[in-house]
CSV table of C-alpha atoms and ligand atoms in Angstrom, one decimal:
chain,number,residue,atom,x,y,z
I,33,MET,CA,2.8,1.2,43.4
I,34,ALA,CA,4.4,4.5,42.5
I,35,GLY,CA,6.1,4.9,39.2
I,36,PHE,CA,9.6,6.0,38.6
I,37,PRO,CA,11.0,8.4,36.1
I,38,ILE,CA,11.5,6.7,32.7
I,39,GLU,CA,14.6,8.3,31.2
I,40,VAL,CA,15.8,7.9,27.7
I,41,ALA,CA,19.4,7.3,27.0
I,42,THR,CA,21.8,10.1,26.2
I,43,ARG,CA,21.9,9.1,22.6
I,44,ILE,CA,18.2,9.9,22.4
I,45,LYS,CA,18.4,13.0,24.6
I,46,THR,CA,21.1,14.5,22.4
I,47,LEU,CA,19.3,13.9,19.1
I,48,PRO,CA,19.1,17.2,17.1
I,49,PRO,CA,15.7,19.0,17.5
I,50,TYR,CA,13.1,17.8,15.0
I,51,LEU,CA,12.9,20.7,12.6
I,52,PHE,CA,9.9,19.4,10.9
I,53,ALA,CA,7.8,19.4,14.1
I,54,ALA,CA,6.6,23.1,13.6
I,55,ILE,CA,5.6,22.5,10.0
I,56,ASP,CA,3.8,19.3,11.0
I,57,LYS,CA,1.8,21.2,13.6
I,58,MET,CA,0.9,24.0,11.0
I,59,LYS,CA,-0.1,21.3,8.5
I,60,GLN,CA,-2.4,19.6,11.0
I,61,GLU,CA,-4.0,23.0,11.9
I,62,ALA,CA,-4.6,23.8,8.2
I,63,LEU,CA,-6.1,20.3,7.6
I,64,ALA,CA,-8.4,20.9,10.6
I,65,ARG,CA,-9.5,24.2,9.0
I,66,GLY,CA,-10.5,22.2,5.9
I,67,VAL,CA,-7.6,23.6,3.7
I,68,ASP,CA,-7.1,21.6,0.5
I,69,ILE,CA,-3.4,20.9,1.1
I,70,ILE,CA,-1.0,20.2,-1.8
I,71,ASN,CA,1.7,18.0,-0.2
I,72,LEU,CA,5.1,18.6,-1.8
I,73,GLY,CA,6.8,17.6,1.4
I,74,ILE,CA,6.9,13.9,1.1
I,75,GLY,CA,9.7,11.9,-0.6
I,76,ASP,CA,7.5,8.9,-1.2
I,77,PRO,CA,6.3,7.8,-4.7
I,78,ASP,CA,2.5,8.3,-5.1
I,79,LEU,CA,2.3,5.7,-7.9
I,80,PRO,CA,1.5,2.1,-7.3
I,81,THR,CA,4.0,-0.8,-7.4
I,82,PRO,CA,3.9,-2.4,-10.9
I,83,THR,CA,1.4,-5.2,-11.1
I,84,PRO,CA,3.8,-8.1,-12.0
I,85,ILE,CA,5.7,-7.4,-8.7
I,86,ILE,CA,2.4,-7.5,-6.7
I,87,ASP,CA,1.3,-10.7,-8.4
I,88,SER,CA,4.7,-12.3,-7.7
I,89,LEU,CA,4.3,-11.5,-3.9
I,90,ALA,CA,0.8,-12.9,-3.9
I,91,GLN,CA,2.0,-16.1,-5.4
I,92,ALA,CA,5.1,-16.4,-3.2
I,93,ALA,CA,3.1,-15.7,0.0
I,94,LYS,CA,1.1,-18.8,-0.6
I,95,ASN,CA,4.2,-21.0,-0.5
I,96,PRO,CA,4.7,-22.3,3.1
I,97,LYS,CA,8.5,-22.6,2.6
I,98,HIS,CA,8.5,-18.7,2.6
I,99,HIS,CA,6.8,-18.6,6.0
I,100,GLN,CA,9.8,-19.4,8.1
I,101,TYR,CA,12.7,-17.2,9.2
I,102,PRO,CA,14.6,-15.9,6.2
I,103,SER,CA,18.4,-15.8,6.4
I,104,TYR,CA,19.7,-12.4,7.5
I,105,GLU,CA,21.9,-12.1,4.4
I,106,GLY,CA,19.0,-12.8,2.0
I,107,MET,CA,18.2,-15.6,-0.4
I,108,LEU,CA,21.0,-16.5,-2.8
I,109,SER,CA,18.4,-16.2,-5.7
I,110,PHE,CA,17.7,-12.6,-4.7
I,111,ARG,CA,21.4,-11.8,-4.5
I,112,LYS,CA,21.9,-13.4,-7.9
I,113,ALA,CA,19.2,-11.2,-9.3
I,114,VAL,CA,21.0,-8.2,-7.9
I,115,ALA,CA,24.3,-9.2,-9.4
I,116,ASP,CA,22.6,-9.8,-12.8
I,117,TRP,CA,20.9,-6.4,-12.6
I,118,TYR,CA,24.2,-4.7,-11.7
I,119,LYS,CA,25.9,-6.3,-14.6
I,120,ARG,CA,23.2,-5.2,-17.0
I,121,ARG,CA,22.8,-1.7,-15.6
I,122,PHE,CA,26.4,-0.7,-14.7
I,123,ASN,CA,28.6,-3.5,-16.3
I,124,VAL,CA,29.9,-4.2,-12.8
I,125,ALA,CA,30.6,-7.8,-11.9
I,126,LEU,CA,29.5,-8.9,-8.3
I,127,ASP,CA,29.8,-12.2,-6.6
I,128,PRO,CA,26.4,-12.9,-5.2
I,129,ALA,CA,28.0,-15.1,-2.4
I,130,ASP,CA,29.8,-12.3,-0.6
I,131,GLU,CA,29.5,-9.0,-2.6
I,132,VAL,CA,25.7,-8.6,-2.2
I,133,LEU,CA,23.8,-8.3,1.1
I,134,THR,CA,20.0,-8.0,1.2
I,135,LEU,CA,18.6,-5.2,3.4
I,136,ILE,CA,15.3,-4.5,5.0
I,137,GLY,CA,15.1,-1.3,3.0
I,138,SER,CA,18.4,0.5,2.5
I,139,LYS,CA,17.8,2.7,5.5
I,140,GLU,CA,18.2,-0.3,7.7
I,141,GLY,CA,21.7,-1.0,6.3
I,142,ILE,CA,22.6,2.7,6.3
I,143,GLY,CA,21.8,3.0,10.0
I,144,HIS,CA,23.4,-0.3,11.0
I,145,VAL,CA,26.7,0.0,9.1
I,146,HIS,CA,28.0,2.4,11.8
I,147,LEU,CA,27.6,-0.3,14.5
I,148,ALA,CA,30.0,-2.4,12.5
I,149,PHE,CA,32.8,0.2,12.1
I,150,ILE,CA,32.4,3.2,14.4
I,151,ASP,CA,33.8,3.3,17.9
I,152,PRO,CA,33.2,6.2,20.3
I,153,GLY,CA,35.2,9.2,19.0
I,154,ASP,CA,35.6,7.9,15.5
I,155,ILE,CA,35.1,10.5,12.7
I,156,VAL,CA,32.5,10.0,10.0
I,157,LEU,CA,32.5,12.4,7.0
I,158,VAL,CA,28.9,13.4,6.4
I,159,PRO,CA,27.5,15.6,3.5
I,160,SER,CA,25.1,18.3,4.7
I,161,PRO,CA,22.3,19.0,3.8
I,162,GLY,CA,21.7,15.2,3.6
I,163,TYR,CA,19.8,12.2,4.7
I,164,PRO,CA,19.6,12.4,8.5
I,165,VAL,CA,20.3,8.7,9.0
I,166,TYR,CA,24.1,9.3,8.3
I,167,PRO,CA,24.7,11.7,11.3
I,168,VAL,CA,22.2,10.0,13.5
I,169,GLY,CA,23.7,6.5,12.8
I,170,THR,CA,27.1,8.0,13.6
I,171,SER,CA,26.0,9.6,16.9
I,172,PHE,CA,24.2,6.4,18.1
I,173,CYS,CA,27.7,4.7,18.1
I,174,GLY,CA,29.4,7.7,19.8
I,175,GLY,CA,31.0,8.7,16.5
I,176,VAL,CA,31.6,12.3,15.5
I,177,SER,CA,30.2,13.7,12.2
I,178,HIS,CA,32.5,16.0,10.3
I,179,ILE,CA,30.2,18.0,8.1
I,180,MET,CA,31.0,18.3,4.4
I,181,PRO,CA,28.9,21.3,3.4
I,182,LEU,CA,27.1,21.1,0.0
I,183,THR,CA,26.8,24.7,-1.3
I,184,LYS,CA,26.1,26.4,-4.5
I,185,ALA,CA,29.8,27.5,-4.6
I,186,ASN,CA,31.0,23.8,-4.7
I,187,GLY,CA,28.3,22.6,-7.1
I,188,PHE,CA,26.6,20.8,-4.1
I,189,LEU,CA,29.5,18.3,-4.1
I,190,PRO,CA,31.6,17.6,-1.0
I,191,ASP,CA,34.9,19.5,-1.5
I,192,LEU,CA,37.5,16.8,-0.7
I,193,ASN,CA,40.3,19.3,-0.5
I,194,ALA,CA,38.4,21.3,2.1
I,195,ILE,CA,38.6,18.4,4.6
I,196,PRO,CA,41.4,19.3,7.0
I,197,LYS,CA,44.3,16.8,6.6
I,198,ASP,CA,44.2,15.6,10.2
I,199,VAL,CA,40.4,15.0,10.0
I,200,ALA,CA,40.8,13.1,6.7
I,201,LYS,CA,43.5,10.9,8.3
I,202,LYS,CA,41.5,10.2,11.4
I,203,ALA,CA,38.2,9.6,9.5
I,204,LYS,CA,36.9,6.0,9.5
I,205,LEU,CA,34.0,6.3,7.1
I,206,MET,CA,32.6,8.7,4.5
I,207,TRP,CA,29.0,9.1,3.3
I,208,LEU,CA,28.2,10.1,-0.3
I,209,ASN,CA,24.8,10.2,-1.9
I,210,SER,CA,24.3,10.5,-5.7
I,211,PRO,CA,21.8,11.3,-7.1
I,212,ASN,CA,21.4,13.5,-4.0
I,213,ASN,CA,18.6,14.0,-1.6
I,214,PRO,CA,17.8,16.9,-1.2
I,215,THR,CA,19.8,18.7,-3.9
I,216,SER,CA,19.3,16.1,-6.8
I,217,VAL,CA,23.0,16.6,-7.9
I,218,ILE,CA,24.7,13.7,-9.6
I,219,MET,CA,28.4,12.7,-9.1
I,220,SER,CA,30.4,12.0,-12.2
I,221,LYS,CA,32.8,9.1,-12.8
I,222,ASP,CA,35.7,11.6,-12.4
I,223,TYR,CA,34.4,12.7,-9.1
I,224,PHE,CA,34.2,9.1,-7.9
I,225,LYS,CA,37.8,8.6,-9.1
I,226,ARG,CA,38.9,11.4,-6.8
I,227,VAL,CA,36.9,9.8,-4.0
I,228,VAL,CA,38.7,6.4,-4.5
I,229,GLU,CA,42.1,8.2,-4.3
I,230,PHE,CA,41.1,10.1,-1.2
I,231,ALA,CA,39.8,6.9,0.4
I,232,GLN,CA,43.0,5.0,-0.4
I,233,GLU,CA,45.2,7.8,0.8
I,234,ASN,CA,43.4,8.2,4.1
I,235,GLN,CA,42.1,4.7,4.6
I,236,VAL,CA,38.5,5.7,4.8
I,237,ILE,CA,35.6,3.3,4.1
I,238,VAL,CA,33.3,4.8,1.4
I,239,CYS,CA,29.6,4.3,1.8
I,240,HIS,CA,27.7,5.5,-1.3
I,241,ASP,CA,23.9,5.8,-1.1
I,242,ALA,CA,22.5,5.3,-4.6
I,243,ALA,CA,18.8,5.1,-3.7
I,244,TYR,CA,17.9,7.3,-6.7
I,245,SER,CA,20.1,5.8,-9.4
I,246,GLU,CA,17.1,4.9,-11.6
I,247,ILE,CA,15.2,8.2,-11.2
I,248,TYR,CA,17.0,10.4,-13.8
I,249,TYR,CA,16.0,12.8,-16.6
I,250,ASP,CA,16.8,13.5,-20.2
I,251,GLY,CA,18.2,10.0,-20.7
I,252,LYS,CA,21.3,10.9,-18.6
I,253,ARG,CA,21.9,7.8,-16.5
I,254,PRO,CA,23.9,8.2,-13.2
I,255,VAL,CA,27.0,6.1,-12.8
I,256,SER,CA,27.7,3.6,-10.0
I,257,PHE,CA,30.5,4.3,-7.6
I,258,LEU,CA,31.6,0.7,-8.3
I,259,GLU,CA,32.2,1.5,-12.0
I,260,VAL,CA,35.5,3.2,-11.0
I,261,ASP,CA,38.7,1.1,-10.7
I,262,GLY,CA,39.5,0.4,-7.1
I,263,ALA,CA,36.1,1.4,-5.7
I,264,LYS,CA,35.5,-2.2,-4.5
I,265,ASP,CA,38.7,-2.0,-2.5
I,266,VAL,CA,37.4,0.9,-0.5
I,267,GLY,CA,33.7,0.8,-0.2
I,268,VAL,CA,30.1,-0.3,-0.8
I,269,GLU,CA,27.0,1.1,-2.4
I,270,PHE,CA,23.5,1.0,-1.0
I,271,HIS,CA,20.5,0.6,-3.2
I,272,SER,CA,16.8,0.4,-2.7
I,273,LEU,CA,13.9,-1.0,-4.6
I,274,SER,CA,11.8,1.7,-2.9
I,275,LYS,CA,12.1,4.5,-5.4
I,276,THR,CA,12.9,2.5,-8.5
I,277,TYR,CA,9.7,0.4,-8.3
I,278,ASN,CA,7.4,2.4,-6.0
I,279,MET,CA,8.0,-0.1,-3.2
I,280,THR,CA,8.7,2.1,-0.2
I,281,GLY,CA,6.3,0.2,1.9
I,282,TRP,CA,7.7,-3.2,1.1
I,283,ARG,CA,11.1,-2.8,2.9
I,284,ILE,CA,13.7,-4.3,0.6
I,285,GLY,CA,17.0,-3.0,-0.5
I,286,PHE,CA,20.6,-4.2,-0.8
I,287,ALA,CA,24.3,-3.3,-0.3
I,288,VAL,CA,27.0,-4.3,-2.8
I,289,GLY,CA,30.8,-4.0,-3.1
I,290,ASN,CA,33.6,-4.6,-0.6
I,291,LYS,CA,33.1,-8.0,1.0
I,292,ASN,CA,34.8,-7.1,4.2
I,293,VAL,CA,32.5,-4.1,4.7
I,294,LEU,CA,29.5,-6.2,3.9
I,295,ALA,CA,30.7,-9.0,6.3
I,296,GLY,CA,30.9,-6.4,9.1
I,297,LEU,CA,27.4,-5.1,8.3
I,298,GLY,CA,26.2,-8.7,8.0
I,299,ARG,CA,27.6,-9.5,11.5
I,300,VAL,CA,25.5,-6.7,13.0
I,301,LYS,CA,22.4,-7.8,11.1
I,302,SER,CA,22.8,-11.4,12.2
I,303,GLN,CA,22.6,-10.1,15.8
I,304,LEU,CA,19.8,-7.7,15.4
I,305,ASP,CA,17.4,-8.7,12.6
I,306,SER,CA,16.1,-11.8,10.8
I,307,GLY,CA,16.1,-10.7,7.2
I,308,VAL,CA,13.5,-9.8,4.6
I,309,PHE,CA,10.3,-11.9,4.2
I,310,GLU,CA,11.2,-14.4,1.5
I,311,ALA,CA,8.0,-13.7,-0.5
I,312,VAL,CA,9.1,-10.0,-0.7
I,313,GLN,CA,12.5,-11.2,-1.9
I,314,ALA,CA,10.7,-13.3,-4.6
I,315,ALA,CA,8.8,-10.2,-5.6
I,316,GLY,CA,12.1,-8.3,-5.6
I,317,ILE,CA,13.6,-10.8,-8.1
I,318,THR,CA,10.6,-10.2,-10.3
I,319,ALA,CA,11.2,-6.4,-10.0
I,320,LEU,CA,14.9,-6.5,-10.9
I,321,GLY,CA,14.1,-8.7,-13.9
I,322,LEU,CA,11.5,-6.3,-15.4
I,323,ASP,CA,12.5,-4.7,-18.6
I,324,ASP,CA,13.4,-1.0,-18.8
I,325,SER,CA,10.0,0.0,-20.2
I,326,VAL,CA,8.6,-0.1,-16.6
I,327,THR,CA,11.2,2.4,-15.3
I,328,ASP,CA,11.2,4.4,-18.5
I,329,GLU,CA,7.5,5.0,-17.9
I,330,LEU,CA,8.1,6.1,-14.4
I,331,ARG,CA,10.9,8.5,-15.5
I,332,LYS,CA,8.6,9.9,-18.1
I,333,ILE,CA,6.0,10.7,-15.6
I,334,TYR,CA,8.4,12.4,-13.2
I,335,GLN,CA,10.0,14.3,-16.0
I,336,GLU,CA,6.7,15.7,-17.1
I,337,ARG,CA,6.0,16.8,-13.5
I,338,ARG,CA,9.4,18.4,-13.2
I,339,ASP,CA,8.8,20.2,-16.5
I,340,THR,CA,5.5,21.5,-15.1
I,341,LEU,CA,6.8,22.7,-11.8
I,342,VAL,CA,10.2,24.1,-12.4
I,343,PRO,CA,9.4,26.4,-15.4
I,344,GLY,CA,6.3,27.5,-13.4
I,345,LEU,CA,8.4,28.4,-10.4
I,346,LYS,CA,11.0,30.2,-12.6
I,347,LYS,CA,8.3,32.3,-14.2
I,348,LEU,CA,7.2,33.5,-10.8
I,349,GLY,CA,10.8,34.7,-10.2
I,350,LEU,CA,12.0,31.9,-8.0
I,351,GLU,CA,15.6,30.8,-8.3
I,352,VAL,CA,15.6,27.1,-9.2
I,353,ASP,CA,17.3,24.7,-11.7
I,354,PRO,CA,15.7,21.7,-13.3
I,355,PRO,CA,17.2,18.7,-11.4
I,356,PRO,CA,19.1,16.1,-13.4
I,357,ALA,CA,17.8,13.2,-11.2
I,358,ALA,CA,15.7,12.2,-8.2
I,359,PHE,CA,12.3,13.6,-7.5
I,360,TYR,CA,13.4,16.7,-5.6
I,361,ILE,CA,13.3,20.4,-6.5
I,362,TRP,CA,15.8,22.5,-4.5
I,363,VAL,CA,14.5,26.0,-4.5
I,364,THR,CA,16.4,29.1,-3.2
I,365,VAL,CA,14.1,31.1,-0.9
I,366,PRO,CA,13.3,34.6,-2.1
I,367,LYS,CA,14.9,37.7,-0.5
I,368,GLY,CA,13.6,38.5,3.0
I,369,TYR,CA,12.8,34.8,3.8
I,370,THR,CA,14.5,32.0,5.7
I,371,SER,CA,13.9,28.3,5.0
I,372,ALA,CA,11.5,28.2,7.9
I,373,SER,CA,9.6,31.4,7.1
I,374,PHE,CA,9.2,30.6,3.4
I,375,THR,CA,7.9,27.1,4.3
I,376,ALA,CA,5.5,28.7,6.7
I,377,HIS,CA,4.4,31.3,4.1
I,378,LEU,CA,3.7,28.7,1.4
I,379,LEU,CA,1.6,26.6,3.9
I,380,GLU,CA,-0.3,29.6,5.4
I,381,LYS,CA,-0.9,31.5,2.2
I,382,ALA,CA,-1.0,28.8,-0.5
I,383,GLY,CA,-1.8,25.6,1.4
I,384,ILE,CA,1.4,24.0,0.1
I,385,VAL,CA,3.5,21.7,2.2
I,386,THR,CA,7.3,21.9,1.5
I,387,THR,CA,10.3,21.0,3.5
I,388,PRO,CA,12.7,23.7,5.0
I,389,GLY,CA,16.2,23.1,3.6
I,390,ASN,CA,17.8,23.5,7.0
I,391,GLY,CA,15.9,20.4,8.2
I,392,PHE,CA,18.6,18.4,6.3
I,393,GLY,CA,21.4,20.2,8.0
I,394,ALA,CA,22.5,23.8,8.6
I,395,PRO,CA,24.1,24.3,5.1
I,396,GLY,CA,20.6,23.8,3.7
I,397,GLU,CA,19.5,27.1,5.2
I,398,GLY,CA,18.3,29.4,2.4
I,399,TYR,CA,16.5,26.6,0.5
I,400,ILE,CA,13.3,24.7,0.5
I,401,ARG,CA,12.8,21.2,-0.9
I,402,MET,CA,9.7,20.4,-3.0
I,403,THR,CA,8.9,16.9,-4.4
I,404,VAL,CA,7.2,15.9,-7.6
I,405,CYS,CA,5.4,13.0,-5.9
I,406,THR,CA,2.0,14.3,-6.9
I,407,THR,CA,0.1,14.8,-10.2
I,408,LYS,CA,1.0,17.3,-12.9
I,409,GLU,CA,-2.4,19.0,-12.4
I,410,ARG,CA,-1.7,19.5,-8.7
I,411,LEU,CA,1.8,20.8,-9.4
I,412,ALA,CA,0.3,23.3,-11.9
I,413,GLU,CA,-2.2,24.3,-9.3
I,414,ALA,CA,0.6,24.8,-6.8
I,415,VAL,CA,2.3,27.2,-9.1
I,416,GLU,CA,-1.0,29.1,-9.6
I,417,ARG,CA,-1.5,29.3,-5.8
I,418,ILE,CA,2.0,30.6,-5.2
I,419,LYS,CA,1.4,33.2,-7.9
I,420,LYS,CA,-1.7,34.4,-6.1
I,421,ALA,CA,-0.1,34.4,-2.7
I,422,GLY,CA,2.9,36.3,-3.9
I,423,PHE,CA,6.2,36.4,-1.8
G,555,LIG,C1,14.5,7.1,0.2
G,555,LIG,C2,15.9,7.1,0.5
G,555,LIG,C3,16.6,5.9,0.8
G,555,LIG,C4,15.9,4.6,0.7
G,555,LIG,O1,15.2,4.2,1.8
G,555,LIG,P1,14.6,2.7,1.9
G,555,LIG,O2,14.9,2.4,3.3
G,555,LIG,O3,15.4,1.8,1.0
G,555,LIG,O4,13.2,2.8,1.6
G,555,LIG,C5,17.9,5.9,1.1
G,555,LIG,N1,18.6,7.1,1.1
G,555,LIG,C6,18.0,8.2,0.7
G,555,LIG,C7,18.9,9.5,0.6
G,555,LIG,C8,16.7,8.3,0.5
G,555,LIG,O5,16.1,9.5,0.2
């Protein structure tokens, strides 16, 4: 029998071009040539999940009651552990019954929330450069992203006053991300206050992605959006165990805040997924109950790495600031280069993989992103290699 053309839907055809494809190809070629690649491209912790969390999973996996379908909203005991953690960490009270929703990693909820609230033609306010799931989740629902450019001039914070009045009025949902990927910038409580006013005035749902809230430096802890009065009336916050406990592979996160927003997202989830494996949720309870020494140790390691890489790059004459949080270094490309050409230069001449800033959106042009998800020794070697290669 003859085949027929298998055509993907318009939503797939119209996806933006994958800007990392060229760099992936160059990386594969370099690996094939036997180059000892230093990978500063990945945003994935290299350190193992803490042992008590693994032990907890091993034990919970043996319990047959965890082998059946979990509920899509998550075990009440996990949601209680989230509420307790929130109270301890941010002094924010949450009702585990309807103000906490378990997610199969926060990316799952970040993608799906659009299905609950965005109709074709609806506007979503999207920071750029930023996590690609915000604009892609929007376009999968026929929504339209209005870009909020993050630039040096605005301190890499969305300029709420620069959003045209009619766009603000029409917008249905706004994405924020602090600490930020890729710029590492943190939003202050004052900034969040202005966001709440903006959201009230324009009736916009705020979705704040706080995946990096526990990766911070110099003891300066980022605030939660929900710490601000009225925040729970306008929005939700997405969290993940991925970065805090080196659990990217485990797929567990959560959303907290406005119960109507969570109910909308929950209705989508009840139709599309079947929740997080209960043994993983049991391990998640253990993780959230660990004392601060575990995350203190993690922060100390990242800080040492940051303090190896950033001064090293500065010494070479690159324009870069030490980030206050997250594990990303946002480097201005030197004169004569673009994001793509500097990324290619570092790979070809120094065997270092980085990410071109424009891969996170057009306003990221002129930057590259490096991560500190590799050892201090390798980071020091990366600096040496860049010195030798020149630019
Ligand atoms: C890593 C990351 C997440 C978390 O993803 P999970 O699905 O929870 O693993 C969310 N947002 C941003 C910006 C991230 O970089």
